Short mmCIF file of C-alpha atoms in Angstrom, two decimals:
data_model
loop_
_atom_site.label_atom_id
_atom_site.label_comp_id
_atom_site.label_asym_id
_atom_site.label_seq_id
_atom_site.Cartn_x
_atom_site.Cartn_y
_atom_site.Cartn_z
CA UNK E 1291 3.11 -38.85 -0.02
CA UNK E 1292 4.26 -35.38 -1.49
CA UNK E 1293 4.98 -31.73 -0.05
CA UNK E 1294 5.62 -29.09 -1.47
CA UNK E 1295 9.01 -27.04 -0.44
CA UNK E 1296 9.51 -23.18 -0.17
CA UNK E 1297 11.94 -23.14 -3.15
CA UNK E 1298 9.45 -24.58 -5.62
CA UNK E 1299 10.44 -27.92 -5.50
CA UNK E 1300 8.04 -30.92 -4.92
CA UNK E 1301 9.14 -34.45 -2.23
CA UNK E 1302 7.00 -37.17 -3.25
CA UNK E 1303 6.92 -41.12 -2.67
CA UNK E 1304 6.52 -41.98 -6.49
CA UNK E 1305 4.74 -45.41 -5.70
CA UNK E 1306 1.81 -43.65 -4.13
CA UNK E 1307 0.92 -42.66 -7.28
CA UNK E 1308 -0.33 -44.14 -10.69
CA UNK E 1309 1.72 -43.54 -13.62
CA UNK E 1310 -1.13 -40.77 -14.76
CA UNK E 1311 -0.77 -38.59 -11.71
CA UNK E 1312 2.61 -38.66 -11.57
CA UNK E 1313 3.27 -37.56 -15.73
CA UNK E 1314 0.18 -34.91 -14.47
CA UNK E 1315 2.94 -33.77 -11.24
CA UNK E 1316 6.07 -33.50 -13.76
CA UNK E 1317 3.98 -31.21 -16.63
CA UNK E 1318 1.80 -29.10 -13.68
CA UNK E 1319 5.97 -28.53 -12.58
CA UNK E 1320 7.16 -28.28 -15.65
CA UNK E 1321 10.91 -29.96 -15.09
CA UNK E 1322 11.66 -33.51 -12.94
CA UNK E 1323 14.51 -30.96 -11.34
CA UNK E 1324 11.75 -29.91 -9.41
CA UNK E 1325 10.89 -33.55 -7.80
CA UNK E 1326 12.70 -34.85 -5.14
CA UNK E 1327 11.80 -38.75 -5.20
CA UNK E 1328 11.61 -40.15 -2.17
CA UNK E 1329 12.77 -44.05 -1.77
CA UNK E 1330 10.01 -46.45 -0.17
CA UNK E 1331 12.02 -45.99 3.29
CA UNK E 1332 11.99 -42.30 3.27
CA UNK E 1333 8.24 -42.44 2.61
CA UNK E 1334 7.50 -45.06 5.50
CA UNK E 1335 9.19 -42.16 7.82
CA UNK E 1336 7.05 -39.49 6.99
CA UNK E 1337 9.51 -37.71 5.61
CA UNK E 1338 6.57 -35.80 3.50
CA UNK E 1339 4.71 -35.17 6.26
CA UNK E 1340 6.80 -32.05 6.89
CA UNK E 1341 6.27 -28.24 6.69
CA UNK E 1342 8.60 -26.00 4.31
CA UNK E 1343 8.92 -22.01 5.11
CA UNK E 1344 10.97 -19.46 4.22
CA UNK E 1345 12.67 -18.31 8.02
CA UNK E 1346 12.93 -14.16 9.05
CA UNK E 1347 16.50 -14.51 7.88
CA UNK E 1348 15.54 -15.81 4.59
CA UNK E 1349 16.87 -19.20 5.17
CA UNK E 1350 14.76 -22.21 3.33
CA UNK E 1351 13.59 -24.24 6.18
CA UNK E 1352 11.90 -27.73 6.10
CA UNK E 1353 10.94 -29.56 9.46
CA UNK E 1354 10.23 -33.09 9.36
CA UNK E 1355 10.26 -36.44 11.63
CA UNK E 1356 13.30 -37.96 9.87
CA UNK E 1357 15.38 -36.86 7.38
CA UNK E 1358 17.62 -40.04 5.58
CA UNK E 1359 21.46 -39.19 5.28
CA UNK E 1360 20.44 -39.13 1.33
CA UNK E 1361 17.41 -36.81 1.49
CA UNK E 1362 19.30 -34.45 3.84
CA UNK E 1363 22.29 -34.30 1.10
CA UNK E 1364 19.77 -33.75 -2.08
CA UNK E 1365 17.76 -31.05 0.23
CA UNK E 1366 21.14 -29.14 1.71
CA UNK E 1367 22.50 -29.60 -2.10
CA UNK E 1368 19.54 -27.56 -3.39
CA UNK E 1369 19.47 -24.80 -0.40
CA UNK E 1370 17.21 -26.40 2.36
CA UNK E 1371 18.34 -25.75 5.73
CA UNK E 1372 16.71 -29.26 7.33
CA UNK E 1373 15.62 -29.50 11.03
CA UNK E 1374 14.55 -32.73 12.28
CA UNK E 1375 12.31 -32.93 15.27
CA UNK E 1376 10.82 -35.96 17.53
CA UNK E 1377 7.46 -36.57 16.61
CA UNK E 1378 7.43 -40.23 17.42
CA UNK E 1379 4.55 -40.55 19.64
CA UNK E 1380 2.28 -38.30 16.63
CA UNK E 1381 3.90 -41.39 14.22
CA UNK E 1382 1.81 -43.78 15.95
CA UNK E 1383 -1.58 -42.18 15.33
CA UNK E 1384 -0.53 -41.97 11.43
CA UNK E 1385 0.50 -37.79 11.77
CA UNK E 1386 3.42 -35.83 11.83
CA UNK E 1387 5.06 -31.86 11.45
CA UNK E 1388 2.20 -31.07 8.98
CA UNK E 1389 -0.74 -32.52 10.34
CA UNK E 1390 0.03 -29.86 13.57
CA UNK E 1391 0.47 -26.72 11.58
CA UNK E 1392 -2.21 -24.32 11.39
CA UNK E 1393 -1.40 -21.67 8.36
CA UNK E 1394 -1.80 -18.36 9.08
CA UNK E 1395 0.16 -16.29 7.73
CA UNK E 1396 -0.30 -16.80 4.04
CA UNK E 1397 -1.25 -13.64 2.29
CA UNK E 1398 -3.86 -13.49 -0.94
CA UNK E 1399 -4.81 -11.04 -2.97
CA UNK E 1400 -8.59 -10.25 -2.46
#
């Protein structure tokens, strides 16, 4: 029901939320130019079940199940590079793109 994207921006399904968590998304982000709403369709695809990276040639990458004509405009429009992949037989046990990523190669400072 929300990812978040390698450019700073947020994709949520607003009605899985309560009108407290969502005002508590928009302040934590500080501008609803950072949301990408997604409609009830989008949601039903997984379409936040998706992984977001920033690619060796510095493109902004975000793999998903399904990307709507819409969602693929508002993410191209804002810099996304958008790969769709078949992940229909992971659909049917409730999972998609992120529930099969392992991340490794995020860096902290100790």
């Amino acid at each position: 029901s929300m990812a978040p994207l390698s450019l700073g921006h947020v994709m949520l399904y607003p009605g899985a939320f309560d009108e407290a968590s969502l005002k508590n998304i928009y302040d934590a982000l500080g501008s609803r130019d950072k949301v990408i709403e997604l409609t009830l369709e989008e949601g039903l695809q997984f379409s936040c079940n998706c992984v977001s990276f920033i690619s060796n040639n510095l493109e902004a990458v975000v793999v998903a199940p399904h990307f709507s004509d819409r969602l693929g405009n508002v993410l191209q429009d804002l810099g996304y590079k958008c790969v769709q992949i078949d992940y229909d037989q992971f659909l049917l046990s409730g999972g998609a793109v992120r529930c099969c990523v392992v991340d490794i190669a995020q860096t902290r400072d100790v």
